[in-house]
């Protein structure tokens, strides 16, 4: 699964590898793309980014192309 993580400030891609890949930055915040196997691994990545001194502003999961369809909540 993939997640988009926004952190405060400007980040050098070398500082977050192998946890995340730099996607976009505007000097105020940096958007990172993270690929993990499950939510537990995502929490570990977020903890690692925080340990690097980064302030995580937001996190959102994104659908993987060709991945399983989301389950129907009515079932």
mmCIF file of C-alpha atoms in Angstrom:
data_model
loop_
_atom_site.group_PDB
_atom_site.id
_atom_site.type_symbol
_atom_site.label_atom_id
_atom_site.label_comp_id
_atom_site.label_asym_id
_atom_site.label_seq_id
_atom_site.Cartn_x
_atom_site.Cartn_y
_atom_site.Cartn_z
ATOM 1 C CA UNK A 1 0.000 0.000 0.000
ATOM 2 C CA UNK A 2 1.092 3.564 -0.578
ATOM 3 C CA UNK A 3 0.771 6.611 1.620
ATOM 4 C CA UNK A 4 1.337 10.284 1.018
ATOM 5 C CA UNK A 5 3.085 11.879 3.991
ATOM 6 C CA UNK A 6 3.516 15.631 4.361
ATOM 7 C CA UNK A 7 6.258 16.855 6.690
ATOM 8 C CA UNK A 8 7.130 20.374 7.805
ATOM 9 C CA UNK A 9 10.055 22.121 6.161
ATOM 10 C CA UNK A 10 12.343 21.306 3.308
ATOM 11 C CA UNK A 11 13.720 17.760 3.226
ATOM 12 C CA UNK A 12 16.611 16.299 1.297
ATOM 13 C CA UNK A 13 15.628 12.992 -0.325
ATOM 14 C CA UNK A 14 18.853 11.428 0.976
ATOM 15 C CA UNK A 15 17.682 12.119 4.539
ATOM 16 C CA UNK A 16 14.490 10.045 4.219
ATOM 17 C CA UNK A 17 15.749 7.162 2.079
ATOM 18 C CA UNK A 18 14.912 4.223 2.397
ATOM 19 C CA UNK A 19 11.796 5.195 4.343
ATOM 20 C CA UNK A 20 10.246 7.449 1.735
ATOM 21 C CA UNK A 21 10.717 9.002 -1.684
ATOM 22 C CA UNK A 22 10.635 12.768 -2.082
ATOM 23 C CA UNK A 23 7.679 13.829 -4.244
ATOM 24 C CA UNK A 24 7.275 17.593 -3.964
ATOM 25 C CA UNK A 25 8.351 20.495 -1.803
ATOM 26 C CA UNK A 26 7.613 24.191 -1.543
ATOM 27 C CA UNK A 27 10.092 25.210 1.179
ATOM 28 C CA UNK A 28 7.351 25.213 3.829
ATOM 29 C CA UNK A 29 6.465 21.528 3.584
ATOM 30 C CA UNK A 30 7.619 18.430 1.725
ATOM 31 C CA UNK A 31 5.389 15.706 0.319
ATOM 32 C CA UNK A 32 6.793 12.179 0.514
ATOM 33 C CA UNK A 33 5.547 8.933 -1.003
ATOM 34 C CA UNK A 34 5.847 5.861 1.209
ATOM 35 C CA UNK A 35 5.289 2.258 0.113
ATOM 36 C CA UNK A 36 4.607 -0.226 2.931
ATOM 37 C CA UNK A 37 3.087 -3.680 3.348
ATOM 38 C CA UNK A 38 0.619 -2.854 6.118
ATOM 39 C CA UNK A 39 -0.460 -0.233 8.633
ATOM 40 C CA UNK A 40 2.005 -1.504 11.242
ATOM 41 C CA UNK A 41 4.894 -0.886 8.858
ATOM 42 C CA UNK A 42 3.474 2.592 8.083
ATOM 43 C CA UNK A 43 3.514 3.439 11.792
ATOM 44 C CA UNK A 44 7.150 2.312 11.899
ATOM 45 C CA UNK A 45 8.043 4.582 8.975
ATOM 46 C CA UNK A 46 6.263 7.535 10.603
ATOM 47 C CA UNK A 47 8.184 6.853 13.827
ATOM 48 C CA UNK A 48 11.462 6.730 11.876
ATOM 49 C CA UNK A 49 10.703 10.052 10.156
ATOM 50 C CA UNK A 50 9.895 11.605 13.541
ATOM 51 C CA UNK A 51 13.144 10.202 14.976
ATOM 52 C CA UNK A 52 14.968 12.005 12.151
ATOM 53 C CA UNK A 53 13.561 15.245 13.558
ATOM 54 C CA UNK A 54 10.819 15.668 10.958
ATOM 55 C CA UNK A 55 7.369 16.901 11.972
ATOM 56 C CA UNK A 56 4.683 14.831 10.230
ATOM 57 C CA UNK A 57 1.808 17.151 9.286
ATOM 58 C CA UNK A 58 -0.505 14.695 7.532
ATOM 59 C CA UNK A 59 -0.714 11.152 6.216
ATOM 60 C CA UNK A 60 -3.187 9.659 3.780
ATOM 61 C CA UNK A 61 -3.432 6.276 2.119
ATOM 62 C CA UNK A 62 -3.749 6.089 -1.663
ATOM 63 C CA UNK A 63 -5.033 3.225 -3.751
ATOM 64 C CA UNK A 64 -2.506 1.157 -5.632
ATOM 65 C CA UNK A 65 -3.223 0.768 -9.356
ATOM 66 C CA UNK A 66 -4.213 -2.841 -9.975
ATOM 67 C CA UNK A 67 -4.565 -3.458 -6.241
ATOM 68 C CA UNK A 68 -7.578 -5.077 -4.620
ATOM 69 C CA UNK A 69 -10.793 -3.095 -4.768
ATOM 70 C CA UNK A 70 -11.906 -1.561 -1.481
ATOM 71 C CA UNK A 71 -14.430 -3.679 0.359
ATOM 72 C CA UNK A 72 -18.077 -2.627 0.200
ATOM 73 C CA UNK A 73 -19.027 -1.294 3.666
ATOM 74 C CA UNK A 74 -22.631 -2.392 3.097
ATOM 75 C CA UNK A 75 -21.628 -6.051 3.211
#
